[in-house]
Short mmCIF file of C-alpha atoms and ligand atoms in Angstrom, two decimals:
data_model
loop_
_atom_site.label_atom_id
_atom_site.label_comp_id
_atom_site.label_asym_id
_atom_site.label_seq_id
_atom_site.Cartn_x
_atom_site.Cartn_y
_atom_site.Cartn_z
CA MET A 19 21.32 -58.86 0.43
CA THR A 20 19.44 -55.64 -0.55
CA GLU A 21 16.88 -57.31 -2.52
CA ALA A 22 14.24 -55.60 -0.84
CA PRO A 23 14.20 -52.51 1.64
CA PRO A 24 13.52 -53.70 4.99
CA THR A 25 9.92 -53.06 6.25
CA GLU A 26 10.75 -51.49 9.36
CA ILE A 27 13.21 -48.85 9.80
CA PRO A 28 16.32 -49.81 12.28
CA ASP A 29 16.66 -48.17 15.64
CA PHE A 30 20.13 -46.68 14.54
CA TRP A 31 18.57 -44.90 11.59
CA PRO A 32 17.85 -41.14 12.50
CA CYS A 33 14.17 -39.96 12.05
CA THR A 34 14.08 -37.16 9.56
CA HIS A 35 11.71 -34.96 8.24
CA GLY A 36 11.04 -33.45 4.71
CA PRO A 37 13.46 -33.25 1.64
CA ARG A 38 16.71 -35.15 1.86
CA LEU A 39 19.61 -35.00 -0.25
CA PRO A 40 20.83 -38.23 -2.34
CA ARG A 41 23.15 -40.61 -0.38
CA ILE A 42 25.91 -42.25 -2.22
CA ALA A 43 27.99 -45.19 -1.06
CA LEU A 44 31.61 -45.95 -1.59
CA MET A 45 32.26 -49.30 -1.70
CA GLY A 46 34.74 -52.08 -3.19
CA GLU A 47 37.37 -54.39 -1.87
CA PHE A 48 40.08 -53.48 0.93
CA SER A 49 42.56 -50.98 -0.04
CA ALA A 50 40.39 -50.12 -3.63
CA GLY A 51 40.67 -46.36 -2.95
CA LYS A 52 37.52 -45.47 -1.33
CA SER A 53 38.70 -43.19 1.05
CA THR A 54 41.20 -41.69 -1.27
CA LEU A 55 38.34 -40.75 -3.18
CA VAL A 56 35.98 -39.57 -0.55
CA ASN A 57 38.80 -37.17 0.61
CA LEU A 58 39.37 -35.94 -2.83
CA MET A 59 36.01 -35.06 -3.23
CA VAL A 60 35.40 -33.52 0.14
CA GLY A 61 38.50 -31.63 -0.64
CA ALA A 62 39.85 -32.14 2.89
CA ASN A 63 41.63 -35.19 4.43
CA PRO A 64 39.28 -36.15 7.35
CA LEU A 65 39.39 -40.03 6.40
CA PRO A 66 42.11 -41.98 7.24
CA VAL A 67 43.48 -44.06 4.11
CA GLN A 68 45.23 -47.41 4.30
CA VAL A 69 44.27 -48.08 7.78
CA VAL A 70 45.69 -51.37 9.14
CA ALA A 71 45.32 -51.05 12.88
CA THR A 72 41.90 -49.58 12.83
CA GLN A 73 38.93 -50.56 10.47
CA LEU A 74 36.81 -47.98 10.34
CA PRO A 75 32.73 -48.79 10.33
CA PRO A 76 30.84 -47.03 7.67
CA VAL A 77 31.66 -43.29 7.72
CA TRP A 78 28.37 -41.50 6.71
CA MET A 79 29.64 -37.66 5.66
CA ALA A 80 26.98 -34.75 5.85
CA TYR A 81 27.01 -31.20 5.75
CA GLY A 82 27.26 -29.45 9.10
CA SER A 83 29.31 -27.86 11.67
CA GLN A 84 28.11 -30.12 14.69
CA PRO A 85 30.74 -32.73 16.25
CA SER A 86 30.80 -35.96 14.80
CA VAL A 87 29.45 -38.95 16.59
CA ILE A 88 29.40 -42.62 16.68
CA VAL A 89 25.76 -43.99 16.24
CA ASP A 90 25.28 -47.49 17.51
CA LEU A 91 22.89 -50.13 16.73
CA ALA A 92 20.34 -48.68 19.36
CA GLY A 93 20.47 -45.17 17.85
CA ASN A 94 22.72 -43.84 20.76
CA GLU A 95 25.38 -41.26 19.87
CA VAL A 96 28.51 -40.45 21.58
CA PRO A 97 30.77 -37.84 20.25
CA CYS A 98 33.56 -39.27 17.96
CA ARG A 99 36.97 -38.07 16.98
CA LEU A 100 38.31 -40.58 13.85
CA ASP A 101 41.72 -40.56 15.09
CA GLU A 102 40.36 -41.69 18.68
CA LEU A 103 39.30 -45.16 17.46
CA ASN A 104 41.97 -47.25 17.89
CA GLY A 105 41.41 -50.10 19.51
CA MET A 106 37.76 -49.16 20.22
CA SER A 107 35.40 -52.28 19.90
CA LEU A 108 33.32 -51.37 16.97
CA ASP A 109 31.03 -54.50 17.71
CA ASP A 110 27.77 -52.41 18.28
CA VAL A 111 28.50 -49.53 16.01
CA ALA A 112 26.14 -48.82 13.10
CA PHE A 113 28.25 -46.08 11.67
CA ILE A 114 29.77 -42.85 12.34
CA LYS A 115 28.16 -39.35 11.33
CA PHE A 116 30.88 -37.21 10.29
CA TYR A 117 29.94 -33.40 9.38
CA CYS A 118 31.96 -31.06 7.60
CA GLU A 119 31.08 -27.93 5.49
CA GLU A 120 32.36 -28.76 2.03
CA GLU A 121 30.52 -27.79 -1.02
CA ILE A 122 29.85 -31.39 -2.20
CA LEU A 123 27.90 -32.32 0.77
CA LYS A 124 25.59 -29.62 -0.07
CA ARG A 125 24.61 -31.83 -3.06
CA CYS A 126 24.64 -35.32 -1.71
CA GLU A 127 25.74 -37.41 1.34
CA LEU A 128 28.63 -39.82 1.08
CA ILE A 129 28.93 -43.04 2.86
CA ASP A 130 32.64 -44.51 2.92
CA MET A 131 32.16 -48.19 3.49
CA PRO A 132 34.58 -50.58 4.79
CA GLY A 133 36.02 -53.00 2.34
CA ILE A 134 33.61 -55.84 1.16
CA SER A 135 36.38 -58.46 1.34
CA ASP A 136 38.05 -57.05 4.47
CA PRO A 137 38.71 -60.09 6.91
CA ASN A 138 38.57 -58.05 9.82
CA MET A 139 35.41 -56.75 8.97
CA ALA A 140 31.83 -58.62 9.01
CA SER A 141 29.86 -58.19 5.99
CA ILE A 142 26.74 -57.22 7.96
CA ILE A 143 28.38 -54.02 8.91
CA TRP A 144 28.31 -52.47 5.58
CA GLU A 145 25.13 -54.83 4.33
CA ARG A 146 22.91 -53.15 6.91
CA MET A 147 23.91 -49.62 5.35
CA MET A 148 23.01 -50.48 1.66
CA PRO A 149 19.12 -50.15 1.86
CA PHE A 150 19.91 -46.50 2.72
CA ALA A 151 22.09 -45.69 -0.50
CA ASP A 152 20.46 -44.48 -3.43
CA GLY A 153 23.38 -45.19 -5.51
CA VAL A 154 27.10 -46.54 -5.45
CA VAL A 155 30.70 -45.60 -6.52
CA TRP A 156 32.35 -48.78 -6.80
CA CYS A 157 36.06 -48.63 -6.64
CA SER A 158 38.11 -51.50 -8.24
CA PRO A 159 41.90 -51.20 -8.87
CA ALA A 160 42.44 -51.28 -12.55
CA THR A 161 45.52 -53.40 -12.03
CA GLN A 162 42.97 -56.52 -11.06
CA ALA A 163 39.77 -54.89 -12.26
CA TRP A 164 36.28 -56.55 -11.49
CA ARG A 165 37.13 -59.49 -9.61
CA GLN A 166 34.83 -62.57 -9.50
CA SER A 167 34.22 -61.82 -5.61
CA GLU A 168 33.16 -58.09 -6.61
CA ALA A 169 30.95 -59.50 -9.12
CA ALA A 170 29.24 -61.94 -6.82
CA VAL A 171 28.43 -59.14 -4.33
CA TRP A 172 27.23 -56.84 -6.83
CA GLU A 173 24.94 -59.31 -8.06
CA GLY A 174 23.16 -59.29 -4.81
CA VAL A 175 22.47 -55.46 -4.94
CA ASP A 176 19.19 -54.15 -6.06
CA ALA A 177 18.89 -53.42 -9.88
CA LYS A 178 17.66 -49.91 -9.18
CA ILE A 179 20.78 -48.97 -7.05
CA GLN A 180 22.79 -50.83 -9.99
CA ALA A 181 21.26 -48.32 -12.38
CA ASN A 182 22.38 -45.39 -10.25
CA SER A 183 26.03 -46.48 -9.95
CA ILE A 184 29.33 -45.96 -11.14
CA LEU A 185 32.25 -48.38 -11.48
CA LEU A 186 35.30 -46.52 -10.98
CA LEU A 187 38.53 -48.26 -11.85
CA THR A 188 41.26 -46.70 -9.59
CA ARG A 189 45.09 -47.07 -9.64
CA ALA A 190 44.93 -46.31 -13.46
CA ASP A 191 48.62 -44.79 -13.10
CA MET A 192 49.89 -48.40 -12.62
CA LEU A 193 48.64 -49.30 -16.12
CA LEU A 194 51.55 -48.16 -17.76
CA THR A 195 50.28 -47.51 -21.85
CA ALA A 196 47.09 -46.15 -23.16
CA ARG A 197 46.46 -49.97 -24.60
CA ASP A 198 46.60 -51.42 -21.44
CA LYS A 199 44.09 -49.03 -20.12
CA ALA A 200 41.79 -49.44 -23.21
CA ARG A 201 42.18 -53.25 -22.67
CA VAL A 202 41.01 -53.14 -19.38
CA ILE A 203 38.12 -51.09 -19.84
CA THR A 204 37.12 -52.92 -22.77
CA ARG A 205 37.18 -56.23 -20.64
CA VAL A 206 35.35 -54.87 -17.83
CA LYS A 207 32.57 -53.18 -19.94
CA SER A 208 32.09 -56.37 -21.58
CA GLU A 209 31.68 -58.15 -18.22
CA ALA A 210 29.73 -55.29 -16.11
CA ASP A 211 28.07 -52.58 -18.44
CA ALA A 212 24.81 -53.80 -17.85
CA ALA A 213 25.06 -53.47 -14.02
CA PHE A 214 26.53 -50.05 -13.84
CA ARG A 215 25.27 -46.56 -15.21
CA ASP A 216 28.89 -45.90 -16.23
CA ILE A 217 32.12 -47.45 -15.87
CA LEU A 218 35.02 -45.26 -15.77
CA MET A 219 38.83 -45.27 -15.07
CA MET A 220 40.97 -42.95 -12.77
CA SER A 221 44.03 -42.32 -11.24
CA LEU A 222 43.06 -40.90 -7.75
CA THR A 223 46.94 -39.97 -6.57
CA GLN A 224 47.47 -38.49 -9.69
CA ALA A 225 44.26 -36.45 -9.41
CA ARG A 226 44.90 -35.47 -5.72
CA ASP A 227 48.54 -34.43 -6.67
CA ALA A 228 47.49 -32.49 -9.56
CA MET A 229 46.48 -29.00 -7.44
CA ASP A 230 46.09 -26.64 -10.51
CA ASN A 231 47.69 -28.68 -13.08
CA GLU A 232 45.02 -28.94 -15.56
CA GLU A 233 46.62 -31.46 -18.01
CA LEU A 234 47.41 -33.87 -15.09
CA TRP A 235 43.86 -33.14 -13.68
CA HIS A 236 42.41 -34.09 -17.31
CA GLU A 237 44.81 -37.07 -17.62
CA SER A 238 44.03 -38.57 -14.17
CA GLY A 239 40.55 -39.09 -15.44
CA ALA A 240 39.12 -36.99 -12.72
CA ASP A 241 37.00 -34.65 -15.37
CA GLU A 242 35.16 -37.66 -16.62
CA PHE A 243 34.68 -38.80 -13.39
CA VAL A 244 33.48 -35.80 -11.63
CA LEU A 245 30.96 -34.92 -14.86
CA ALA A 246 29.24 -38.66 -14.48
CA PHE A 247 29.26 -38.16 -10.72
CA LEU A 248 27.31 -34.88 -10.59
CA SER A 249 25.12 -35.86 -13.43
CA LEU A 250 24.17 -39.04 -11.10
CA VAL A 251 23.44 -36.94 -8.25
CA GLU A 252 21.42 -34.54 -10.09
CA GLY A 253 19.27 -37.35 -11.46
CA LEU A 254 18.75 -38.79 -8.08
CA ALA A 255 18.03 -35.51 -6.35
CA SER A 256 14.97 -35.05 -9.08
CA SER A 257 13.70 -38.62 -8.60
CA LEU A 258 13.95 -37.90 -4.56
CA GLU A 259 11.91 -34.61 -5.25
CA ASP A 260 9.30 -36.27 -7.53
CA ALA A 261 8.73 -39.15 -5.07
CA ARG A 262 8.37 -36.81 -2.23
CA VAL A 263 6.04 -34.62 -3.96
CA GLU A 264 3.93 -37.61 -4.84
CA ARG A 265 4.03 -38.79 -1.15
CA SER A 266 2.92 -35.38 0.04
CA ASP A 267 -0.23 -35.99 -1.79
CA THR A 268 -0.74 -38.91 0.13
CA VAL A 269 -1.39 -38.78 3.93
CA LEU A 270 1.18 -40.53 5.67
CA GLU A 271 -0.38 -42.51 8.50
CA THR A 272 1.67 -44.24 11.18
CA PRO A 273 4.79 -43.06 12.98
CA ARG A 274 7.89 -44.45 11.65
CA ALA A 275 5.73 -45.98 9.01
CA ALA A 276 7.28 -44.63 6.09
CA SER A 277 9.79 -46.43 3.75
CA ILE A 278 13.14 -46.35 4.36
CA ASP A 279 13.96 -43.25 2.34
CA GLY A 280 14.97 -40.81 4.83
CA GLU A 281 11.48 -39.32 5.54
CA CYS A 282 10.33 -40.88 8.68
CA ALA A 283 6.69 -39.76 9.55
CA THR A 284 5.75 -38.88 12.55
CA GLY A 285 2.42 -37.33 11.69
CA HIS A 286 0.74 -36.02 8.60
CA VAL A 287 3.14 -34.33 6.26
CA SER A 288 1.65 -31.72 3.51
CA ALA A 289 3.47 -30.46 0.76
CA ASP A 290 3.39 -27.05 2.43
CA ALA A 291 5.48 -28.21 5.35
CA ILE A 292 8.21 -28.74 3.06
CA VAL A 293 10.81 -26.18 1.83
CA PRO A 294 12.90 -27.73 -1.20
CA ARG A 295 16.48 -27.55 -0.51
CA ARG A 296 18.20 -26.07 -3.39
CA PRO A 297 21.96 -25.39 -2.47
CA LYS A 298 23.69 -22.51 -3.69
CA LEU A 299 26.12 -23.74 -6.32
CA ARG A 300 29.60 -22.16 -7.08
CA LEU A 301 32.32 -22.79 -9.77
CA SER A 302 35.51 -23.67 -8.79
CA VAL A 303 36.66 -25.77 -11.86
CA LYS A 304 36.30 -25.16 -15.25
CA VAL A 305 35.09 -28.74 -16.94
CA GLU A 306 33.97 -28.93 -20.79
CA ARG A 307 31.04 -30.07 -21.14
CA PRO A 308 29.23 -32.61 -23.73
CA ALA A 309 27.03 -30.40 -25.72
CA SER A 310 24.35 -32.92 -25.80
CA ASP A 311 23.41 -32.67 -22.39
CA ALA A 312 22.64 -29.08 -21.82
CA SER A 313 20.43 -29.77 -18.84
CA THR A 314 23.00 -31.63 -16.88
CA ALA A 315 25.69 -29.12 -18.08
CA GLN A 316 23.69 -26.29 -16.72
CA SER A 317 23.39 -27.70 -13.36
CA LEU A 318 27.10 -28.74 -13.12
CA ALA A 319 28.16 -25.09 -12.55
CA PHE A 320 29.41 -26.74 -9.47
CA MET A 321 32.31 -28.98 -8.92
CA PRO A 322 33.33 -30.66 -5.99
CA LYS A 323 36.55 -29.41 -4.28
CA PHE A 324 38.43 -32.16 -6.27
CA SER A 325 41.00 -30.17 -7.14
N1 GTP B 671 49.16 -45.42 -7.21
C1 GTP B 671 47.65 -45.31 -6.87
N2 GTP B 671 47.33 -45.47 -5.56
C2 GTP B 671 46.25 -45.28 -4.98
C3 GTP B 671 45.06 -45.00 -5.63
N3 GTP B 671 43.88 -44.79 -4.90
C4 GTP B 671 44.40 -45.20 -3.98
N4 GTP B 671 45.47 -45.48 -3.98
C5 GTP B 671 46.56 -45.99 -2.75
O1 GTP B 671 45.95 -46.87 -2.20
C6 GTP B 671 46.03 -47.09 -0.65
C7 GTP B 671 44.50 -47.43 0.20
O2 GTP B 671 43.58 -46.61 -0.41
P1 GTP B 671 42.51 -46.13 0.48
O3 GTP B 671 41.78 -45.14 0.03
O4 GTP B 671 42.70 -46.33 1.98
O5 GTP B 671 41.54 -47.54 0.23
P2 GTP B 671 40.23 -47.92 0.58
O6 GTP B 671 39.34 -48.71 -0.31
O7 GTP B 671 39.45 -47.13 1.63
O8 GTP B 671 40.64 -48.96 1.97
P3 GTP B 671 39.94 -49.96 3.05
O9 GTP B 671 38.86 -48.67 3.60
O10 GTP B 671 40.95 -50.22 3.76
O11 GTP B 671 38.96 -50.69 2.50
C8 GTP B 671 46.51 -45.64 -0.40
O12 GTP B 671 47.68 -45.96 -0.09
C9 GTP B 671 46.26 -44.97 -1.47
O13 GTP B 671 47.15 -43.56 -1.57
C10 GTP B 671 45.28 -44.68 -7.18
O14 GTP B 671 44.43 -44.28 -8.14
N5 GTP B 671 46.85 -44.99 -7.77
MG1 MG B 672 38.99 -46.94 3.61
#
């Protein structure tokens, strides 16, 4: 499935130049909490949750104020409103590009995938987006965490992506005791530890409802997830920057010949032409940081809305 990146960039993929942000795909089975998590991170509620009548294609969220668009497989764009998709045929749709001006999107782009086991959604719809993700947050409900069907899909994912991915056990509030939670975490870690960078548990609804209640927020598991997520994004941003600098030492030869990393060359690209993008960070939530990870802690002066 995602073993090897495609040698050619598909028509629907936009040609961009210069530095780019890490892209994180939100994946998991139907109703696992992917859109709830994205809404929490973005701090608004752009994505419909528990959609039944309308299944959304991948929704790629990026920072910006421009109108959102539907991008078809040929790369054509038409204006889009998420609430107007009802009944629309999505056969030729590659993804929806959704823009909003939220802090987290200055640090990474998020791709909210349809459920991997959704009977109404062919797997090709999310599979074709996979080569463009740098990392994944895989949501799995804690009450039936890490099913065979999930593990089977994950096995087909490139090891490099796996190493940059978090397994998030959602619906922690449905497990009644701390002992139950510990049991589930231990079991899932024994099965999937090597296939993820972090395995965490969280109640998305509890985090969503916590507002300024720090205790509830902490209890929801959100603190830990935010730290892990931002550390992941920081690491990916550094790797992308290193790779970009390396590439800029080499002349890129043919148009659209670059690998599928968001830099699609139409000519020679030199280091001078590229201005590194360093978003200005802001503090919105105070978090206790592990003393052992000073550099990450420093970079975490920013928190996604998430509160
Ligand atoms: N109790 C509880 N409910 C949750 C949690 N996370 C999500 N939900 C609920 O689960 C339902 C489905 O959530 P979504 O975010 O739409 O799930 P999804 O993975 O995006 O679903 P699809 O896009 O349809 O595959 C919603 O009603 C959420 O409120 C959680 O941590 N605890
Ligand atoms: Mg969803």
